[in-house]
Short mmCIF file of C-alpha atoms in Angstrom, two decimals:
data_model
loop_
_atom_site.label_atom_id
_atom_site.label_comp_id
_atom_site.label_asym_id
_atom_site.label_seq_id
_atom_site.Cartn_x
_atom_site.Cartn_y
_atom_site.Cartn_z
CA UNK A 532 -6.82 0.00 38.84
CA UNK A 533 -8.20 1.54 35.64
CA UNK A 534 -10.11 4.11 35.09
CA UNK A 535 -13.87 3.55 33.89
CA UNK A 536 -14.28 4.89 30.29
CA UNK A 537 -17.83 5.92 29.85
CA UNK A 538 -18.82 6.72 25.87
CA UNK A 539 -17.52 10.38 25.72
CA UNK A 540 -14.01 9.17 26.60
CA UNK A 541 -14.25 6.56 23.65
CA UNK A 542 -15.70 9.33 20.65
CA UNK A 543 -12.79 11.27 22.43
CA UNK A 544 -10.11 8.38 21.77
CA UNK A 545 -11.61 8.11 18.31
CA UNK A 546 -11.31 11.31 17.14
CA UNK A 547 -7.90 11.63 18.25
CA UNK A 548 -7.25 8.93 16.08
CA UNK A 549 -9.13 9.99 13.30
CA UNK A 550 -7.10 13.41 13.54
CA UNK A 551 -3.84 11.46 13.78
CA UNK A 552 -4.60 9.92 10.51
CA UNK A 553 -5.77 13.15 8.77
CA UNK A 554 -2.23 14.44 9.87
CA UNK A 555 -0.42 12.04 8.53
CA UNK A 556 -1.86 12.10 5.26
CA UNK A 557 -2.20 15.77 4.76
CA UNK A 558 1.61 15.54 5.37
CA UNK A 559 1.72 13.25 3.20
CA UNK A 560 -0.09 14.11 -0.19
CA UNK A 561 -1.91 17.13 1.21
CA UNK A 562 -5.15 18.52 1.32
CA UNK A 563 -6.81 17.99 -1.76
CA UNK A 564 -4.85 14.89 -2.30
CA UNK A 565 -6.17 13.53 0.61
CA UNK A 566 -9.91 11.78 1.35
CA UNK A 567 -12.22 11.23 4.11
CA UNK A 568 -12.22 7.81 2.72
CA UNK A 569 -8.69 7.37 2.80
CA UNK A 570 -8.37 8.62 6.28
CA UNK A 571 -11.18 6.46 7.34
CA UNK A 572 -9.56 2.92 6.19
CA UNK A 573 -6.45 4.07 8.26
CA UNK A 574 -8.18 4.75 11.35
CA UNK A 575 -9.82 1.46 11.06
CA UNK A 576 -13.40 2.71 10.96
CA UNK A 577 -16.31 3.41 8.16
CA UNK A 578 -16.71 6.40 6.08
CA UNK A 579 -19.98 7.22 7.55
CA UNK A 580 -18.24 7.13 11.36
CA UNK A 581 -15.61 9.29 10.79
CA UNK A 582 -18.51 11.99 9.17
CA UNK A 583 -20.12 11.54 12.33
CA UNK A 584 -17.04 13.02 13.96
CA UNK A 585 -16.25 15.25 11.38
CA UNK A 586 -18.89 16.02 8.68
CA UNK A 587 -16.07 17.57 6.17
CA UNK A 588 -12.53 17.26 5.22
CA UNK A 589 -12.53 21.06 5.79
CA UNK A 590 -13.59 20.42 9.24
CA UNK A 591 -10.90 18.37 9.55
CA UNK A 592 -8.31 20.45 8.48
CA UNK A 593 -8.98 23.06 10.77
CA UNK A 594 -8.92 20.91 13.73
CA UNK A 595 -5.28 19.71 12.71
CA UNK A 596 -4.00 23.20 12.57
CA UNK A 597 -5.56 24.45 15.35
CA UNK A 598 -4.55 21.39 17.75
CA UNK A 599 -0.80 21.78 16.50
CA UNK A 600 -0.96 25.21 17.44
CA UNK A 601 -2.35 24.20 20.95
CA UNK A 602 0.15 21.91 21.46
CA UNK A 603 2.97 24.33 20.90
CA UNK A 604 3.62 24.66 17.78
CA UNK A 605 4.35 28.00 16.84
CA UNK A 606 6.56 31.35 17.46
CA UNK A 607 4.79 32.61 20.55
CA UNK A 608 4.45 29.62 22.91
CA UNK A 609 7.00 27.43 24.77
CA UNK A 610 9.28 30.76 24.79
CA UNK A 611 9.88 30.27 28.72
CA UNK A 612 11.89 33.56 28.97
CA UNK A 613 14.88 32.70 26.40
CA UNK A 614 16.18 35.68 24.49
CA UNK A 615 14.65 36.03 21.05
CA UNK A 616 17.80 34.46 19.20
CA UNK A 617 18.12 31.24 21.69
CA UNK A 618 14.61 30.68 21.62
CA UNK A 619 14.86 30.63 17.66
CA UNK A 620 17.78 28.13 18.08
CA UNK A 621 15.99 26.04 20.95
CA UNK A 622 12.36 25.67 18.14
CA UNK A 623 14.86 24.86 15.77
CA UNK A 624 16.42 21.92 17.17
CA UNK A 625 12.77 20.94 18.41
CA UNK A 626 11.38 20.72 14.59
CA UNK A 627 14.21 17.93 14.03
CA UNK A 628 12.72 15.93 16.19
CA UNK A 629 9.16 16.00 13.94
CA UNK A 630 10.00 16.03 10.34
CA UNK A 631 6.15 15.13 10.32
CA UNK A 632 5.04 18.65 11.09
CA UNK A 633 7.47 19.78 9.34
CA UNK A 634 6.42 18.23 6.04
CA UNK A 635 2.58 19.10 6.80
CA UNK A 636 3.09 22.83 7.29
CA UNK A 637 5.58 22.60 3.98
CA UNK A 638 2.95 20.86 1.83
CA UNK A 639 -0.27 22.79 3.33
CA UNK A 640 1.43 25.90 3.20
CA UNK A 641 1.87 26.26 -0.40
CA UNK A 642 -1.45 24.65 -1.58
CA UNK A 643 -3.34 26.92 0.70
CA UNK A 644 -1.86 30.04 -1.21
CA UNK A 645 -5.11 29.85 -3.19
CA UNK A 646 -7.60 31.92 -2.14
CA UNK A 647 -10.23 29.01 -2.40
CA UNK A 648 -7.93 26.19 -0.49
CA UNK A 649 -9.31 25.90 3.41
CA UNK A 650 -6.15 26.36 5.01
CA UNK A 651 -5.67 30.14 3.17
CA UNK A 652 -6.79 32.09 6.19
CA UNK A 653 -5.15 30.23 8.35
CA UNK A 654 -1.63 30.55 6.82
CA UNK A 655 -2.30 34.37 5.22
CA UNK A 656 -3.21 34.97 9.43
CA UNK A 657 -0.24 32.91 10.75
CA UNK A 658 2.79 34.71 8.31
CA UNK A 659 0.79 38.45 8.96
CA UNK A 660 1.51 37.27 13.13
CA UNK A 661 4.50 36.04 13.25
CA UNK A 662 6.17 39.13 10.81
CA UNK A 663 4.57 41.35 13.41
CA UNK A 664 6.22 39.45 16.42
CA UNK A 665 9.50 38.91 15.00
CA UNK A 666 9.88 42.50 13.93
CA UNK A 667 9.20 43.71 17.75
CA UNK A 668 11.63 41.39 18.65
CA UNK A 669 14.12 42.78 16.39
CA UNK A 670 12.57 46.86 17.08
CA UNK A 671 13.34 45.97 21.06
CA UNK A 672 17.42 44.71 19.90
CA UNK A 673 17.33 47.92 17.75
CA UNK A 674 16.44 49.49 21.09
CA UNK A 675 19.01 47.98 22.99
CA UNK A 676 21.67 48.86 20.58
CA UNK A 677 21.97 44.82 19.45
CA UNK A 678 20.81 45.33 15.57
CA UNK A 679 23.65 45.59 13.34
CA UNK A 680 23.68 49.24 11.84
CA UNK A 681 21.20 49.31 8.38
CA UNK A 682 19.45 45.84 9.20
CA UNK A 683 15.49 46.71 9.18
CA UNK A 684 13.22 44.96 11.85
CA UNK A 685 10.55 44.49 9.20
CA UNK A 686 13.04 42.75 6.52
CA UNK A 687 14.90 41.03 9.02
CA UNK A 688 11.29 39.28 10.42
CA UNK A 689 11.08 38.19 7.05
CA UNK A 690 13.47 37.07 6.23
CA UNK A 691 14.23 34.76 9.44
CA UNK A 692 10.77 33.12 8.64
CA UNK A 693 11.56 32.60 5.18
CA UNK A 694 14.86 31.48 6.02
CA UNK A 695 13.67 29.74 8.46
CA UNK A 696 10.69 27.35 6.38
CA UNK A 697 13.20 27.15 3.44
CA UNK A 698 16.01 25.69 4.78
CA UNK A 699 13.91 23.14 7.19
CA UNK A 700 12.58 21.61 3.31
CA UNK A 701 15.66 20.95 2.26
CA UNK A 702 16.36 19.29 5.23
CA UNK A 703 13.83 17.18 4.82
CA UNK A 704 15.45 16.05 1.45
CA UNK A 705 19.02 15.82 2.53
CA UNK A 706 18.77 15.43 6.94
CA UNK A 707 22.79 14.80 6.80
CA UNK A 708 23.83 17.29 4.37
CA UNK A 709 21.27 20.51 6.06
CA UNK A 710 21.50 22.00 9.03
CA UNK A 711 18.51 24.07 9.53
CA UNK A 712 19.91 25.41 12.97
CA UNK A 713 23.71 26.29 11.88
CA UNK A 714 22.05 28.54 8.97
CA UNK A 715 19.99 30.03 11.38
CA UNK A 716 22.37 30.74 14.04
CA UNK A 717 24.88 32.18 11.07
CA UNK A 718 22.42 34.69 10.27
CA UNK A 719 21.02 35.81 13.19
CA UNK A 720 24.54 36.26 14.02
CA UNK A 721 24.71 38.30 11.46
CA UNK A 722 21.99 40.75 12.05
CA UNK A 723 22.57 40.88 16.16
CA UNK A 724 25.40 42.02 17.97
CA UNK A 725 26.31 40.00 20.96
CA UNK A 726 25.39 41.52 24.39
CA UNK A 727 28.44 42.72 25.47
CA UNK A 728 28.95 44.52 22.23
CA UNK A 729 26.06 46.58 22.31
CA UNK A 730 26.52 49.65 20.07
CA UNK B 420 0.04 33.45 -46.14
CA UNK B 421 -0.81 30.90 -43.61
CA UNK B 422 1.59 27.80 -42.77
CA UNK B 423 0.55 24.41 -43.75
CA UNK B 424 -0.04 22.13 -40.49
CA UNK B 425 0.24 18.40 -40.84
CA UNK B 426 -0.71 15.93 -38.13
CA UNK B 427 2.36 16.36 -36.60
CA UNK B 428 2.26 20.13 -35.95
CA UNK B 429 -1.36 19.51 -34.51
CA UNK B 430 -0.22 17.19 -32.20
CA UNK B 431 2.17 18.74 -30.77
CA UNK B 432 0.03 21.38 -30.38
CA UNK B 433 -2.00 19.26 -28.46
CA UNK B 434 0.28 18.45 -26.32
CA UNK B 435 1.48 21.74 -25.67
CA UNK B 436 -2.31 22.02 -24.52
CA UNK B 437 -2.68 19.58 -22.26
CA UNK B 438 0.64 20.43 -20.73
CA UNK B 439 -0.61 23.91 -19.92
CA UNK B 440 -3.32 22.46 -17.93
CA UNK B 441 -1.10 20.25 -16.24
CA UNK B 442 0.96 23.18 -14.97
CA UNK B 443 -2.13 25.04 -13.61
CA UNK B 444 -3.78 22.00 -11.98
CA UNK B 445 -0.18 21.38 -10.36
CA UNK B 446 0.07 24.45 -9.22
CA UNK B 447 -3.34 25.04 -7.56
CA UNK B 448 -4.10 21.66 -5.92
CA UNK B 449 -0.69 19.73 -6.34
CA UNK B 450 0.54 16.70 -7.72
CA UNK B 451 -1.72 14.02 -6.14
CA UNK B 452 -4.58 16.46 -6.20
CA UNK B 453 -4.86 16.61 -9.62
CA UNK B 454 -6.05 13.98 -11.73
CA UNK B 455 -6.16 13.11 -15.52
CA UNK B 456 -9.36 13.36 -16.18
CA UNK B 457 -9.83 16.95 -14.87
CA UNK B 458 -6.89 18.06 -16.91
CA UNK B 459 -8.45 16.12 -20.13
CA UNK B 460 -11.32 17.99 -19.38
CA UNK B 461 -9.71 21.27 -19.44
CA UNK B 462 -7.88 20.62 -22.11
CA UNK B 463 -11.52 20.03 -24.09
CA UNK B 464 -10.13 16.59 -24.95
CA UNK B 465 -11.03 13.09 -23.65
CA UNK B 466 -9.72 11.22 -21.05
CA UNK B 467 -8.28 8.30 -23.80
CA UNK B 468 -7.21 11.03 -25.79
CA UNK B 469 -5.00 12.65 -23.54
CA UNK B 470 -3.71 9.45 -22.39
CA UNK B 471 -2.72 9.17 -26.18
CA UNK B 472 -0.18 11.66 -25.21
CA UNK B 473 0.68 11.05 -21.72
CA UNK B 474 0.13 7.65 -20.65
CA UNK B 475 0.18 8.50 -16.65
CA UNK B 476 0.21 11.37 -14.31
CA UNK B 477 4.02 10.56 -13.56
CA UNK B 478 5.06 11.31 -17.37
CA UNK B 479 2.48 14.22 -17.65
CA UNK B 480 4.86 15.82 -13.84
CA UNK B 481 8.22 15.04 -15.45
CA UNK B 482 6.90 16.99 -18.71
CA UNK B 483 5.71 20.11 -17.05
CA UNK B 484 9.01 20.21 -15.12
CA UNK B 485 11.59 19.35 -17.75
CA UNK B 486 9.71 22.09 -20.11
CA UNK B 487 9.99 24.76 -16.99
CA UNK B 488 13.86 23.78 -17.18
CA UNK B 489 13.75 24.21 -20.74
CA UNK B 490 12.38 27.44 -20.81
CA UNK B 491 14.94 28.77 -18.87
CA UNK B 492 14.02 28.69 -14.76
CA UNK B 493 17.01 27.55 -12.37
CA UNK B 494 19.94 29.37 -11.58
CA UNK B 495 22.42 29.04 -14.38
CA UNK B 496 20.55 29.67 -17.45
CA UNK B 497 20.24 33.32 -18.47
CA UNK B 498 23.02 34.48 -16.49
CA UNK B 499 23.79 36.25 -19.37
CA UNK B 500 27.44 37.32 -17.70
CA UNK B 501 26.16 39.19 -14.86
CA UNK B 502 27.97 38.85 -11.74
CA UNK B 503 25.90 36.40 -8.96
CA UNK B 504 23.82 39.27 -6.78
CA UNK B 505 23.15 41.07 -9.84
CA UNK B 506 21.78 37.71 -11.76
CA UNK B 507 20.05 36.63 -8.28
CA UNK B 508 18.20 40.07 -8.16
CA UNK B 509 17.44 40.02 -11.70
CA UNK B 510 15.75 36.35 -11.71
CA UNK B 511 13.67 37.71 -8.38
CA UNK B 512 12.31 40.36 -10.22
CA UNK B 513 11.69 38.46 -13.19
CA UNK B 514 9.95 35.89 -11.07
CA UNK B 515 7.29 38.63 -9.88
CA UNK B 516 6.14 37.82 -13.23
CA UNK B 517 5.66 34.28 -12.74
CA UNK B 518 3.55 33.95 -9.70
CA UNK B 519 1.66 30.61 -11.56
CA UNK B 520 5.17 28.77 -11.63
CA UNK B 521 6.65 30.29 -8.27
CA UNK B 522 3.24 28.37 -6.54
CA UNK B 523 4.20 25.14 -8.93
CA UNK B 524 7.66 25.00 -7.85
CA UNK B 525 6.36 25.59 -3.91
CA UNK B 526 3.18 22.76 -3.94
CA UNK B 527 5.80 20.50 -6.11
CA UNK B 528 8.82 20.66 -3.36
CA UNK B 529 7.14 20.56 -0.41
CA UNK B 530 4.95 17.49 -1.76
CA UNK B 531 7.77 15.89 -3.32
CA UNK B 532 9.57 15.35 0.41
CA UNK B 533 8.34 11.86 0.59
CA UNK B 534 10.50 9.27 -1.33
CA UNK B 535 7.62 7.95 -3.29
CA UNK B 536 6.52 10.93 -5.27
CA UNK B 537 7.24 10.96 -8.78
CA UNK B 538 9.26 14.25 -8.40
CA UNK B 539 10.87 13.47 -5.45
CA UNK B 540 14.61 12.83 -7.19
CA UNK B 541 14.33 15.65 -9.71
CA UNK B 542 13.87 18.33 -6.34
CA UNK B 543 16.36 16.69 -4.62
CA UNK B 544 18.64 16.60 -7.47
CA UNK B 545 17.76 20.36 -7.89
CA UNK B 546 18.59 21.41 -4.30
CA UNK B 547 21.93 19.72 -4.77
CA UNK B 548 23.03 21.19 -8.07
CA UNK B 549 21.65 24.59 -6.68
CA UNK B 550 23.89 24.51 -3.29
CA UNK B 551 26.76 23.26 -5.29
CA UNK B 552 26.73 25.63 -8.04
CA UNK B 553 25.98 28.82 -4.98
CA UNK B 554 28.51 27.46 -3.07
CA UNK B 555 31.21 27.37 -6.09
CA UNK B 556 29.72 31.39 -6.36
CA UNK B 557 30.39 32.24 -2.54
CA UNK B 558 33.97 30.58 -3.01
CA UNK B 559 34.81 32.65 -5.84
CA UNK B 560 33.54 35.98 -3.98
CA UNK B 561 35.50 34.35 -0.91
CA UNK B 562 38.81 34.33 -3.24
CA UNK B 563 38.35 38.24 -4.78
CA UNK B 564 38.00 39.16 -0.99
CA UNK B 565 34.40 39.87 -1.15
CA UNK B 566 33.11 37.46 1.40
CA UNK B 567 32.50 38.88 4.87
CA UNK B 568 34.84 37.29 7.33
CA UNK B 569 33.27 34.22 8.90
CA UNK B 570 30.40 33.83 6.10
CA UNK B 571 31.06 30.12 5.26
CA UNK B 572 30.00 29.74 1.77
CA UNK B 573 28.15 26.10 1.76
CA UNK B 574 26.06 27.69 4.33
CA UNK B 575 25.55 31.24 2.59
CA UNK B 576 24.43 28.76 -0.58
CA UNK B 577 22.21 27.08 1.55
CA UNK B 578 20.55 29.87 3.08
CA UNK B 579 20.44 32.22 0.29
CA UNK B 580 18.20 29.46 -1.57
CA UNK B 581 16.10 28.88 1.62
CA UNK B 582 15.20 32.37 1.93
CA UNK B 583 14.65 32.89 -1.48
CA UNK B 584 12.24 30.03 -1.73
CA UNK B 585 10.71 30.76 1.92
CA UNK B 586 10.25 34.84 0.84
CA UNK B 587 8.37 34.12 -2.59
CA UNK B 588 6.17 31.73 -0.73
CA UNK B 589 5.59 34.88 1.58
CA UNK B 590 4.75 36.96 -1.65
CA UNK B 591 2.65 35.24 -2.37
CA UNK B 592 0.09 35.32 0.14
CA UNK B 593 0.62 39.23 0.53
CA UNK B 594 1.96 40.43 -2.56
CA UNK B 595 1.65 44.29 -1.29
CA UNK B 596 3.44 43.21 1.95
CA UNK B 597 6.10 41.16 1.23
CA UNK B 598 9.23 42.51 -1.17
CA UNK B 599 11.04 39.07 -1.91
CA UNK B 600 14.05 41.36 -3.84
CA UNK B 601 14.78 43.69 -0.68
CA UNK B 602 15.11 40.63 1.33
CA UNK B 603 17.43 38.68 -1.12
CA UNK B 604 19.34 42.06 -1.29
CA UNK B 605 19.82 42.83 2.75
CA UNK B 606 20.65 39.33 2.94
CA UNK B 607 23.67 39.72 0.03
CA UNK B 608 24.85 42.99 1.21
CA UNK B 609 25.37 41.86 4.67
CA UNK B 610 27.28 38.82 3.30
CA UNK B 611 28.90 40.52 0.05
CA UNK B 612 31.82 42.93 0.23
CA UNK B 613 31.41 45.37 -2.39
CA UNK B 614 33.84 45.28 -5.32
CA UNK B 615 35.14 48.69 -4.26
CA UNK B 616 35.93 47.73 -0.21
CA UNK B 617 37.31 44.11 -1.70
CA UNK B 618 39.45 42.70 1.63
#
């Protein structure tokens, strides 16, 4: 039995697909390297259809990064009660499995550090949040007697993020020589003392 | 007393120019966002003109980066005998300088992921030589006894130029925020054993 699909589902099945292209090319050659035209030939439809969908490739953009955060992406979400330093591991071994996403927030990430670029908000917004939450995960271990003496919440947020983005591009480059998740885990392991050791 | 220039002098000169342009249109939209004729055009030259010095895009990429080489970025050059966290630190603080060719080296990398871009074997060929030549600096530390037990040092090469990259990418969007040196320093001291305590 199927179900009936009236004209909402179809502009619904269609922009999906126009996003899915847009993804894959701003992963690709990024934003501004990227056109409405472009995206339009891969999804198999006219320039002037896709603008009825979305009018600009800022529009665009923004829907991208703002579905990718709905569907999990991201620090906060998908945490499902694991200690700070699993669930770090656990996203890690999750972002092998799309080297897509990975590229895209890569590429997008450093274009957008222009003030002008679309995505700058966006990005400037996401580091500000996730420093914020990763350093109250690392004040609470602090509080718990788990932070190695003279490691700082605030420089250790850091510098798991930056870690963290760094190491998963040159991955992308060399996928049998990097392990994004064993440098990870050897720094974290640095910074926290294990559980039973609690100072 | 002025110096006599012949054709030769003002061509180079030329292409010095349009080289500069290069570099800032690479490092505000990227590789495949930029395009000849906007760089001609801010160069105050012609689009056949500047093709009378670079023929494509590709040579006009492999020019800006080879001259970045030249000009002394990368690890090795100006080491200038200091020992490896003291020439690390230094070339982070000299790079606070640079913010134009830290957001070159960031759009270029991240873009560069996919086989087909033009740079794509010069940053993967700099990754490489950069872990191998870190790695070779870890082992010697390892051998004085100034490695922390357990610190591997492929990884510690690995991560040190993951953060590194991942922190000045940071700095950039909050520049007041972000300290790219105190990071690069926690993350040394907690791996290096000062000279003094040597194991």
């Amino acid at each position: 039995m199927r179900t009936r699909r009236g004209p909402y589902a179809k502009s619904a099945e269609r922009r999906q697909q126009i996003v899915e292209q847009a993804y894959r090319a701003f992963a690709t050659r990024g934003y501004h390297g990227s056109s409405l035209r472009e995206i339009a030939a891969a999804s198999g439809i006219s320039l002037s259809n896709l603008q009825h969908h979305f009018a600009t490739k800022e529009e665009l953009l923004v829907t991208v990064l703002t579905r990718r955060d709905e569907q999990g992406h991201g620090a906060v979400s998908g945490r499902q009660g694991l200690p700070f330093r699993e669930h770090v591991l656990a996203q890690a071994a999750a972002n092998e499995g799309v080297p897509g996403l990975i590229a895209l927030y890569s590429i997008l990430s450093a274009e957008a550090v222009t003030q002008e670029h679309p995505g700058h908000a966006y990005f400037a917004e996401r580091y500000e949040a996730l420093r914020e939450e990763y350093e109250a995960e690392f004040s609470t271990l602090r509080a718990q007697g788990r932070l190695r003496p003279g490691v700082e919440p605030a420089l250790a947020a850091t510098t798991v993020i930056a870690l963290w983005e760094g190491v998963q591009l040159q991955w992308l480059y060399a996928p049998d020589r990097v392990d994004a998740g064993a440098a990870l885990r050897a720094y974290l392991d640095l910074v926290i003392v294990p559980q039973a050791d609690a100072l």
